[in-house]
C-alpha cells in the first residue's frame, strides 16, 4: 500500500519506539482500504498510534491496585489507539502478576520505564517523556510530584486512582461520590492538591478489586479457603451486610472511558467516580455464588456459618491472622455516576467470573494445605459463648 512503518517493542529502560515515517503517515489512508487483512490492519494501527494522542501511566509497586496499570495500558493502546508510556515503580516484584506479564505491554507498543519512586526516581524517568494529553496516576508515593510535573502540559485529563476506603459509612444504602469522607485521608489530600493546581482532573475510588493478573487475592480467597475445605466460619450480623467487588478489567475500562469524555470527566473543578461493579452483594450472596461454582449445596455451607455481632467483640483481644476481609458494615459503592457521565458499562459479574477465579486459585495450589484460622476460632468461640 506504499506505507512503511518503523515500530518496535520497547523493553523497560530502553529508548522510546521510533514514530512512523512520513511515508507511513501519508500511506495510512490508503492502507485503510485494506483493513480486512490482518497484516495491513497492523500497519494502519501503528500509523494511527504515531498520529494519536499520548498517555502517561504512573504505576505502583503492587497491592490492591497493583494490576490496574497493566489492564489500563492495554485498553489505552489497543482500544483507544493512544501512544502509552508507563513509569513503573521498580519496587514491584517482577516475577509476580501482573508484572511478569509486562511483555504483553511492550508487544502492544507500550513504553515501560522503571523508576525508584520511593527514592526520587520519578524525575529521571520523566526525562524524555513528551507532554501527554492523558495522565493516569496509580500510586501514592509521589502523586503531588506527578501533578506538579504534568501541570505545565495542561493535560486534557489527569486521572488519579484514589480509594473508596475514605468514605464514612452511612446508615443505609450504597456509598455515593458526594458522601461524607475521612477528612484526614491521604488520598483525599491528593485529590485536593490536583484541584488546587487547577488541573483538568478526576479521581477514581475503587473498591475490593479482583480479576486477571490480580495482585491481591485476600478478599475472595478468604471465602474459598474455608468453603473448599468444608470448614465452619464466622460472618458479621446475619450475613446480609453488602459490599461491591470489582473486576480489574472493569476498573481499567472505566478509567479509559475518559478518552472522548474529557469535559464530562473533569468539569466543575474536577469530578469523582466510584469504581466498582454495579451489583451489591451481601456476604451470604458471596457464599452462595462460590458454592454454585464449586458444586456445593449452599444450604450445607450456610449451616456451618456462625453469625456474630461485631459490637459485642469490641474490647476483645482477637488474633489478626485470617481476619474477615471486608468491613463489618454495609460498605458498597454506587457507580451510577460513571455510567451516566462517562457512558461506562461493566462487562463482568462476580457470578460470571468466579469459575475462572477458582480455576486460578487451584492452579496456584491454594486449595491445598492448612488455613490460618486463629481469628475464626476466637470469633466463633466468643459468639457462641454470648449466644
mmCIF file with all atom_site columns, N, CA and C in Angstrom, residues 16-74:
data_model
loop_
_atom_site.group_PDB
_atom_site.id
_atom_site.type_symbol
_atom_site.label_atom_id
_atom_site.label_alt_id
_atom_site.label_comp_id
_atom_site.label_asym_id
_atom_site.label_entity_id
_atom_site.label_seq_id
_atom_site.pdbx_PDB_ins_code
_atom_site.Cartn_x
_atom_site.Cartn_y
_atom_site.Cartn_z
_atom_site.occupancy
_atom_site.B_iso_or_equiv
_atom_site.pdbx_formal_charge
_atom_site.auth_seq_id
_atom_site.auth_comp_id
_atom_site.auth_asym_id
_atom_site.auth_atom_id
_atom_site.pdbx_PDB_model_num
ATOM 1   N N  . UNK A 1 16 ? 12.454 5.234  23.637 1.00 0.00 ? 16 UNK A N  1
ATOM 2   C CA . UNK A 1 16 ? 11.104 5.179  23.101 1.00 0.00 ? 16 UNK A CA 1
ATOM 3   C C  . UNK A 1 16 ? 11.129 4.625  21.679 1.00 0.00 ? 16 UNK A C  1
ATOM 4   N N  . UNK A 1 17 ? 10.029 3.957  21.316 1.00 0.00 ? 17 UNK A N  1
ATOM 5   C CA . UNK A 1 17 ? 9.921  3.426  19.961 1.00 0.00 ? 17 UNK A CA 1
ATOM 6   C C  . UNK A 1 17 ? 9.872  4.562  18.959 1.00 0.00 ? 17 UNK A C  1
ATOM 7   N N  . UNK A 1 18 ? 10.562 4.433  17.808 1.00 0.00 ? 18 UNK A N  1
ATOM 8   C CA . UNK A 1 18 ? 10.503 5.475  16.783 1.00 0.00 ? 18 UNK A CA 1
ATOM 9   C C  . UNK A 1 18 ? 9.079  5.647  16.278 1.00 0.00 ? 18 UNK A C  1
ATOM 10  N N  . UNK A 1 19 ? 8.750  6.863  15.890 1.00 0.00 ? 19 UNK A N  1
ATOM 11  C CA . UNK A 1 19 ? 7.450  7.117  15.315 1.00 0.00 ? 19 UNK A CA 1
ATOM 12  C C  . UNK A 1 19 ? 7.410  6.581  13.878 1.00 0.00 ? 19 UNK A C  1
ATOM 13  N N  . UNK A 1 20 ? 6.212  6.460  13.333 1.00 0.00 ? 20 UNK A N  1
ATOM 14  C CA . UNK A 1 20 ? 6.084  6.043  11.943 1.00 0.00 ? 20 UNK A CA 1
ATOM 15  C C  . UNK A 1 20 ? 6.727  7.077  11.042 1.00 0.00 ? 20 UNK A C  1
ATOM 16  N N  . UNK A 1 21 ? 7.264  6.629  9.938  1.00 0.00 ? 21 UNK A N  1
ATOM 17  C CA . UNK A 1 21 ? 7.911  7.541  8.999  1.00 0.00 ? 21 UNK A CA 1
ATOM 18  C C  . UNK A 1 21 ? 6.870  8.395  8.287  1.00 0.00 ? 21 UNK A C  1
ATOM 19  N N  . UNK A 1 22 ? 7.270  9.539  7.712  1.00 0.00 ? 22 UNK A N  1
ATOM 20  C CA . UNK A 1 22 ? 6.312  10.352 6.951  1.00 0.00 ? 22 UNK A CA 1
ATOM 21  C C  . UNK A 1 22 ? 5.617  9.556  5.862  1.00 0.00 ? 22 UNK A C  1
ATOM 22  N N  . UNK A 1 23 ? 6.361  8.639  5.234  1.00 0.00 ? 23 UNK A N  1
ATOM 23  C CA . UNK A 1 23 ? 5.726  7.832  4.191  1.00 0.00 ? 23 UNK A CA 1
ATOM 24  C C  . UNK A 1 23 ? 4.592  6.995  4.746  1.00 0.00 ? 23 UNK A C  1
ATOM 25  N N  . UNK A 1 24 ? 4.811  6.510  5.986  1.00 0.00 ? 24 UNK A N  1
ATOM 26  C CA . UNK A 1 24 ? 3.761  5.700  6.607  1.00 0.00 ? 24 UNK A CA 1
ATOM 27  C C  . UNK A 1 24 ? 2.530  6.531  6.865  1.00 0.00 ? 24 UNK A C  1
ATOM 28  N N  . UNK A 1 25 ? 2.730  7.758  7.360  1.00 0.00 ? 25 UNK A N  1
ATOM 29  C CA . UNK A 1 25 ? 1.594  8.620  7.641  1.00 0.00 ? 25 UNK A CA 1
ATOM 30  C C  . UNK A 1 25 ? 0.858  8.964  6.357  1.00 0.00 ? 25 UNK A C  1
ATOM 31  N N  . UNK A 1 26 ? 1.596  9.226  5.295  1.00 0.00 ? 26 UNK A N  1
ATOM 32  C CA . UNK A 1 26 ? 0.970  9.563  4.024  1.00 0.00 ? 26 UNK A CA 1
ATOM 33  C C  . UNK A 1 26 ? 0.188  8.385  3.478  1.00 0.00 ? 26 UNK A C  1
ATOM 34  N N  . UNK A 1 27 ? 0.682  7.176  3.766  1.00 0.00 ? 27 UNK A N  1
ATOM 35  C CA . UNK A 1 27 ? 0.031  5.996  3.216  1.00 0.00 ? 27 UNK A CA 1
ATOM 36  C C  . UNK A 1 27 ? -1.033 5.407  4.104  1.00 0.00 ? 27 UNK A C  1
ATOM 37  N N  . UNK A 1 28 ? -1.253 6.004  5.280  1.00 0.00 ? 28 UNK A N  1
ATOM 38  C CA . UNK A 1 28 ? -2.206 5.417  6.215  1.00 0.00 ? 28 UNK A CA 1
ATOM 39  C C  . UNK A 1 28 ? -3.604 5.357  5.638  1.00 0.00 ? 28 UNK A C  1
ATOM 40  N N  . UNK A 1 29 ? -4.043 6.433  4.993  1.00 0.00 ? 29 UNK A N  1
ATOM 41  C CA . UNK A 1 29 ? -5.399 6.433  4.457  1.00 0.00 ? 29 UNK A CA 1
ATOM 42  C C  . UNK A 1 29 ? -5.549 5.377  3.375  1.00 0.00 ? 29 UNK A C  1
ATOM 43  N N  . UNK A 1 30 ? -4.483 5.190  2.577  1.00 0.00 ? 30 UNK A N  1
ATOM 44  C CA . UNK A 1 30 ? -4.541 4.153  1.553  1.00 0.00 ? 30 UNK A CA 1
ATOM 45  C C  . UNK A 1 30 ? -4.623 2.784  2.186  1.00 0.00 ? 30 UNK A C  1
ATOM 46  N N  . UNK A 1 31 ? -3.908 2.606  3.296  1.00 0.00 ? 31 UNK A N  1
ATOM 47  C CA . UNK A 1 31 ? -3.904 1.305  3.966  1.00 0.00 ? 31 UNK A CA 1
ATOM 48  C C  . UNK A 1 31 ? -5.262 0.965  4.536  1.00 0.00 ? 31 UNK A C  1
ATOM 49  N N  . UNK A 1 32 ? -6.071 1.989  4.851  1.00 0.00 ? 32 UNK A N  1
ATOM 50  C CA . UNK A 1 32 ? -7.362 1.723  5.451  1.00 0.00 ? 32 UNK A CA 1
ATOM 51  C C  . UNK A 1 32 ? -8.242 0.874  4.540  1.00 0.00 ? 32 UNK A C  1
ATOM 52  N N  . UNK A 1 33 ? -8.055 1.002  3.225  1.00 0.00 ? 33 UNK A N  1
ATOM 53  C CA . UNK A 1 33 ? -8.879 0.235  2.306  1.00 0.00 ? 33 UNK A CA 1
ATOM 54  C C  . UNK A 1 33 ? -8.559 -1.242 2.358  1.00 0.00 ? 33 UNK A C  1
ATOM 55  N N  . UNK A 1 34 ? -7.484 -1.613 3.003  1.00 0.00 ? 34 UNK A N  1
ATOM 56  C CA . UNK A 1 34 ? -7.055 -2.996 3.121  1.00 0.00 ? 34 UNK A CA 1
ATOM 57  C C  . UNK A 1 34 ? -7.271 -3.522 4.536  1.00 0.00 ? 34 UNK A C  1
ATOM 58  N N  . UNK A 1 35 ? -8.159 -2.873 5.303  1.00 0.00 ? 35 UNK A N  1
ATOM 59  C CA . UNK A 1 35 ? -8.259 -3.182 6.726  1.00 0.00 ? 35 UNK A CA 1
ATOM 60  C C  . UNK A 1 35 ? -8.687 -4.617 7.012  1.00 0.00 ? 35 UNK A C  1
ATOM 61  N N  . UNK A 1 36 ? -9.226 -5.309 6.023  1.00 0.00 ? 36 UNK A N  1
ATOM 62  C CA . UNK A 1 36 ? -9.651 -6.684 6.281  1.00 0.00 ? 36 UNK A CA 1
ATOM 63  C C  . UNK A 1 36 ? -8.473 -7.636 6.390  1.00 0.00 ? 36 UNK A C  1
ATOM 64  N N  . UNK A 1 37 ? -7.299 -7.201 5.945  1.00 0.00 ? 37 UNK A N  1
ATOM 65  C CA . UNK A 1 37 ? -6.111 -8.051 6.031  1.00 0.00 ? 37 UNK A CA 1
ATOM 66  C C  . UNK A 1 37 ? -5.448 -7.863 7.370  1.00 0.00 ? 37 UNK A C  1
ATOM 67  N N  . UNK A 1 38 ? -5.126 -8.956 8.049  1.00 0.00 ? 38 UNK A N  1
ATOM 68  C CA . UNK A 1 38 ? -4.508 -8.857 9.365  1.00 0.00 ? 38 UNK A CA 1
ATOM 69  C C  . UNK A 1 38 ? -3.221 -8.061 9.335  1.00 0.00 ? 38 UNK A C  1
ATOM 70  N N  . UNK A 1 39 ? -2.349 -8.300 8.317  1.00 0.00 ? 39 UNK A N  1
ATOM 71  C CA . UNK A 1 39 ? -1.072 -7.601 8.261  1.00 0.00 ? 39 UNK A CA 1
ATOM 72  C C  . UNK A 1 39 ? -1.271 -6.120 8.007  1.00 0.00 ? 39 UNK A C  1
ATOM 73  N N  . UNK A 1 40 ? -2.207 -5.763 7.142  1.00 0.00 ? 40 UNK A N  1
ATOM 74  C CA . UNK A 1 40 ? -2.440 -4.355 6.856  1.00 0.00 ? 40 UNK A CA 1
ATOM 75  C C  . UNK A 1 40 ? -3.113 -3.676 8.042  1.00 0.00 ? 40 UNK A C  1
ATOM 76  N N  . UNK A 1 41 ? -3.928 -4.432 8.779  1.00 0.00 ? 41 UNK A N  1
ATOM 77  C CA . UNK A 1 41 ? -4.549 -3.858 9.967  1.00 0.00 ? 41 UNK A CA 1
ATOM 78  C C  . UNK A 1 41 ? -3.465 -3.427 10.955 1.00 0.00 ? 41 UNK A C  1
ATOM 79  N N  . UNK A 1 42 ? -2.408 -4.213 11.059 1.00 0.00 ? 42 UNK A N  1
ATOM 80  C CA . UNK A 1 42 ? -1.303 -3.874 11.963 1.00 0.00 ? 42 UNK A CA 1
ATOM 81  C C  . UNK A 1 42 ? -0.611 -2.595 11.496 1.00 0.00 ? 42 UNK A C  1
ATOM 82  N N  . UNK A 1 43 ? -0.398 -2.460 10.172 1.00 0.00 ? 43 UNK A N  1
ATOM 83  C CA . UNK A 1 43 ? 0.245  -1.260 9.636  1.00 0.00 ? 43 UNK A CA 1
ATOM 84  C C  . UNK A 1 43 ? -0.587 -0.039 9.950  1.00 0.00 ? 43 UNK A C  1
ATOM 85  N N  . UNK A 1 44 ? -1.897 -0.121 9.709  1.00 0.00 ? 44 UNK A N  1
ATOM 86  C CA . UNK A 1 44 ? -2.772 1.009  9.996  1.00 0.00 ? 44 UNK A CA 1
ATOM 87  C C  . UNK A 1 44 ? -2.716 1.348  11.473 1.00 0.00 ? 44 UNK A C  1
ATOM 88  N N  . UNK A 1 45 ? -2.791 0.301  12.334 1.00 0.00 ? 45 UNK A N  1
ATOM 89  C CA . UNK A 1 45 ? -2.757 0.550  13.772 1.00 0.00 ? 45 UNK A CA 1
ATOM 90  C C  . UNK A 1 45 ? -1.498 1.272  14.183 1.00 0.00 ? 45 UNK A C  1
ATOM 91  N N  . UNK A 1 46 ? -0.351 0.859  13.651 1.00 0.00 ? 46 UNK A N  1
ATOM 92  C CA . UNK A 1 46 ? 0.908  1.502  14.019 1.00 0.00 ? 46 UNK A CA 1
ATOM 93  C C  . UNK A 1 46 ? 0.939  2.956  13.575 1.00 0.00 ? 46 UNK A C  1
ATOM 94  N N  . UNK A 1 47 ? 0.447  3.205  12.361 1.00 0.00 ? 47 UNK A N  1
ATOM 95  C CA . UNK A 1 47 ? 0.438  4.571  11.849 1.00 0.00 ? 47 UNK A CA 1
ATOM 96  C C  . UNK A 1 47 ? -0.466 5.455  12.676 1.00 0.00 ? 47 UNK A C  1
ATOM 97  N N  . UNK A 1 48 ? -1.635 4.905  13.080 1.00 0.00 ? 48 UNK A N  1
ATOM 98  C CA . UNK A 1 48 ? -2.560 5.696  13.878 1.00 0.00 ? 48 UNK A CA 1
ATOM 99  C C  . UNK A 1 48 ? -1.982 6.004  15.243 1.00 0.00 ? 48 UNK A C  1
ATOM 100 N N  . UNK A 1 49 ? -1.259 5.056  15.838 1.00 0.00 ? 49 UNK A N  1
ATOM 101 C CA . UNK A 1 49 ? -0.624 5.313  17.115 1.00 0.00 ? 49 UNK A CA 1
ATOM 102 C C  . UNK A 1 49 ? 0.365  6.463  16.994 1.00 0.00 ? 49 UNK A C  1
ATOM 103 N N  . UNK A 1 50 ? 1.112  6.476  15.874 1.00 0.00 ? 50 UNK A N  1
ATOM 104 C CA . UNK A 1 50 ? 2.087  7.535  15.671 1.00 0.00 ? 50 UNK A CA 1
ATOM 105 C C  . UNK A 1 50 ? 1.421  8.893  15.615 1.00 0.00 ? 50 UNK A C  1
ATOM 106 N N  . UNK A 1 51 ? 0.187  8.945  15.052 1.00 0.00 ? 51 UNK A N  1
ATOM 107 C CA . UNK A 1 51 ? -0.524 10.211 14.933 1.00 0.00 ? 51 UNK A CA 1
ATOM 108 C C  . UNK A 1 51 ? -1.368 10.504 16.162 1.00 0.00 ? 51 UNK A C  1
ATOM 109 N N  . UNK A 1 52 ? -1.530 9.518  17.036 1.00 0.00 ? 52 UNK A N  1
ATOM 110 C CA . UNK A 1 52 ? -2.512 9.601  18.101 1.00 0.00 ? 52 UNK A CA 1
ATOM 111 C C  . UNK A 1 52 ? -2.047 10.467 19.254 1.00 0.00 ? 52 UNK A C  1
ATOM 112 N N  . UNK A 1 53 ? -3.018 10.726 20.124 1.00 0.00 ? 53 UNK A N  1
ATOM 113 C CA . UNK A 1 53 ? -2.713 11.366 21.396 1.00 0.00 ? 53 UNK A CA 1
ATOM 114 C C  . UNK A 1 53 ? -1.908 10.394 22.248 1.00 0.00 ? 53 UNK A C  1
ATOM 115 N N  . UNK A 1 54 ? -1.327 10.895 23.313 1.00 0.00 ? 54 UNK A N  1
ATOM 116 C CA . UNK A 1 54 ? -0.477 10.065 24.151 1.00 0.00 ? 54 UNK A CA 1
ATOM 117 C C  . UNK A 1 54 ? -0.961 10.063 25.593 1.00 0.00 ? 54 UNK A C  1
ATOM 118 N N  . UNK A 1 55 ? -0.579 9.024  26.302 1.00 0.00 ? 55 UNK A N  1
ATOM 119 C CA . UNK A 1 55 ? -0.979 8.862  27.703 1.00 0.00 ? 55 UNK A CA 1
ATOM 120 C C  . UNK A 1 55 ? 0.210  8.426  28.529 1.00 0.00 ? 55 UNK A C  1
ATOM 121 N N  . UNK A 1 56 ? 0.271  8.926  29.744 1.00 0.00 ? 56 UNK A N  1
ATOM 122 C CA . UNK A 1 56 ? 1.273  8.513  30.723 1.00 0.00 ? 56 UNK A CA 1
ATOM 123 C C  . UNK A 1 56 ? 0.565  7.820  31.872 1.00 0.00 ? 56 UNK A C  1
ATOM 124 N N  . UNK A 1 57 ? 1.070  6.647  32.252 1.00 0.00 ? 57 UNK A N  1
ATOM 125 C CA . UNK A 1 57 ? 0.592  5.932  33.439 1.00 0.00 ? 57 UNK A CA 1
ATOM 126 C C  . UNK A 1 57 ? 1.740  5.862  34.431 1.00 0.00 ? 57 UNK A C  1
ATOM 127 N N  . UNK A 1 58 ? 1.507  6.276  35.668 1.00 0.00 ? 58 UNK A N  1
ATOM 128 C CA . UNK A 1 58 ? 2.478  6.094  36.733 1.00 0.00 ? 58 UNK A CA 1
ATOM 129 C C  . UNK A 1 58 ? 1.910  5.009  37.642 1.00 0.00 ? 58 UNK A C  1
ATOM 130 N N  . UNK A 1 59 ? 2.617  3.888  37.752 1.00 0.00 ? 59 UNK A N  1
ATOM 131 C CA . UNK A 1 59 ? 2.069  2.665  38.333 1.00 0.00 ? 59 UNK A CA 1
ATOM 132 C C  . UNK A 1 59 ? 2.795  2.259  39.607 1.00 0.00 ? 59 UNK A C  1
ATOM 133 N N  . UNK A 1 60 ? 2.020  1.840  40.599 1.00 0.00 ? 60 UNK A N  1
ATOM 134 C CA . UNK A 1 60 ? 2.591  1.468  41.894 1.00 0.00 ? 60 UNK A CA 1
ATOM 135 C C  . UNK A 1 60 ? 3.287  0.111  41.864 1.00 0.00 ? 60 UNK A C  1
ATOM 136 N N  . UNK A 1 61 ? 3.847  -0.260 42.999 1.00 0.00 ? 61 UNK A N  1
ATOM 137 C CA . UNK A 1 61 ? 4.633  -1.497 43.077 1.00 0.00 ? 61 UNK A CA 1
ATOM 138 C C  . UNK A 1 61 ? 3.782  -2.739 43.272 1.00 0.00 ? 61 UNK A C  1
ATOM 139 N N  . UNK A 1 62 ? 2.504  -2.558 43.536 1.00 0.00 ? 62 UNK A N  1
ATOM 140 C CA . UNK A 1 62 ? 1.635  -3.701 43.786 1.00 0.00 ? 62 UNK A CA 1
ATOM 141 C C  . UNK A 1 62 ? 0.670  -3.411 44.916 1.00 0.00 ? 62 UNK A C  1
ATOM 142 N N  . UNK A 1 63 ? -0.061 -4.459 45.332 1.00 0.00 ? 63 UNK A N  1
ATOM 143 C CA . UNK A 1 63 ? -1.070 -4.276 46.358 1.00 0.00 ? 63 UNK A CA 1
ATOM 144 C C  . UNK A 1 63 ? -2.457 -4.307 45.753 1.00 0.00 ? 63 UNK A C  1
ATOM 145 N N  . UNK A 1 64 ? -3.417 -3.716 46.439 1.00 0.00 ? 64 UNK A N  1
ATOM 146 C CA . UNK A 1 64 ? -4.804 -3.771 45.998 1.00 0.00 ? 64 UNK A CA 1
ATOM 147 C C  . UNK A 1 64 ? -5.070 -3.160 44.647 1.00 0.00 ? 64 UNK A C  1
ATOM 148 N N  . UNK A 1 65 ? -4.213 -2.220 44.209 1.00 0.00 ? 65 UNK A N  1
ATOM 149 C CA . UNK A 1 65 ? -4.385 -1.579 42.903 1.00 0.00 ? 65 UNK A CA 1
ATOM 150 C C  . UNK A 1 65 ? -3.284 -1.995 41.927 1.00 0.00 ? 65 UNK A C  1
ATOM 151 N N  . UNK A 1 66 ? -2.568 -3.050 42.243 1.00 0.00 ? 66 UNK A N  1
ATOM 152 C CA . UNK A 1 66 ? -1.363 -3.390 41.503 1.00 0.00 ? 66 UNK A CA 1
ATOM 153 C C  . UNK A 1 66 ? -1.567 -3.757 40.052 1.00 0.00 ? 66 UNK A C  1
ATOM 154 N N  . UNK A 1 67 ? -2.747 -4.308 39.719 1.00 0.00 ? 67 UNK A N  1
ATOM 155 C CA . UNK A 1 67 ? -2.972 -4.765 38.352 1.00 0.00 ? 67 UNK A CA 1
ATOM 156 C C  . UNK A 1 67 ? -3.654 -3.729 37.470 1.00 0.00 ? 67 UNK A C  1
ATOM 157 N N  . UNK A 1 68 ? -4.058 -2.598 38.041 1.00 0.00 ? 68 UNK A N  1
ATOM 158 C CA . UNK A 1 68 ? -4.811 -1.616 37.260 1.00 0.00 ? 68 UNK A CA 1
ATOM 159 C C  . UNK A 1 68 ? -4.003 -1.108 36.074 1.00 0.00 ? 68 UNK A C  1
ATOM 160 N N  . UNK A 1 69 ? -2.740 -0.751 36.311 1.00 0.00 ? 69 UNK A N  1
ATOM 161 C CA . UNK A 1 69 ? -1.922 -0.172 35.245 1.00 0.00 ? 69 UNK A CA 1
ATOM 162 C C  . UNK A 1 69 ? -1.759 -1.103 34.066 1.00 0.00 ? 69 UNK A C  1
ATOM 163 N N  . UNK A 1 70 ? -1.623 -2.388 34.320 1.00 0.00 ? 70 UNK A N  1
ATOM 164 C CA . UNK A 1 70 ? -1.459 -3.373 33.248 1.00 0.00 ? 70 UNK A CA 1
ATOM 165 C C  . UNK A 1 70 ? -2.674 -3.361 32.326 1.00 0.00 ? 70 UNK A C  1
ATOM 166 N N  . UNK A 1 71 ? -3.859 -3.519 32.898 1.00 0.00 ? 71 UNK A N  1
ATOM 167 C CA . UNK A 1 71 ? -5.073 -3.570 32.089 1.00 0.00 ? 71 UNK A CA 1
ATOM 168 C C  . UNK A 1 71 ? -5.359 -2.222 31.433 1.00 0.00 ? 71 UNK A C  1
ATOM 169 N N  . UNK A 1 72 ? -5.096 -1.149 32.152 1.00 0.00 ? 72 UNK A N  1
ATOM 170 C CA . UNK A 1 72 ? -5.344 0.184  31.603 1.00 0.00 ? 72 UNK A CA 1
ATOM 171 C C  . UNK A 1 72 ? -4.441 0.455  30.397 1.00 0.00 ? 72 UNK A C  1
ATOM 172 N N  . UNK A 1 73 ? -3.168 0.095  30.502 1.00 0.00 ? 73 UNK A N  1
ATOM 173 C CA . UNK A 1 73 ? -2.237 0.318  29.397 1.00 0.00 ? 73 UNK A CA 1
ATOM 174 C C  . UNK A 1 73 ? -2.698 -0.409 28.142 1.00 0.00 ? 73 UNK A C  1
ATOM 175 N N  . UNK A 1 74 ? -3.156 -1.646 28.291 1.00 0.00 ? 74 UNK A N  1
ATOM 176 C CA . UNK A 1 74 ? -3.624 -2.397 27.128 1.00 0.00 ? 74 UNK A CA 1
ATOM 177 C C  . UNK A 1 74 ? -4.875 -1.773 26.519 1.00 0.00 ? 74 UNK A C  1
#
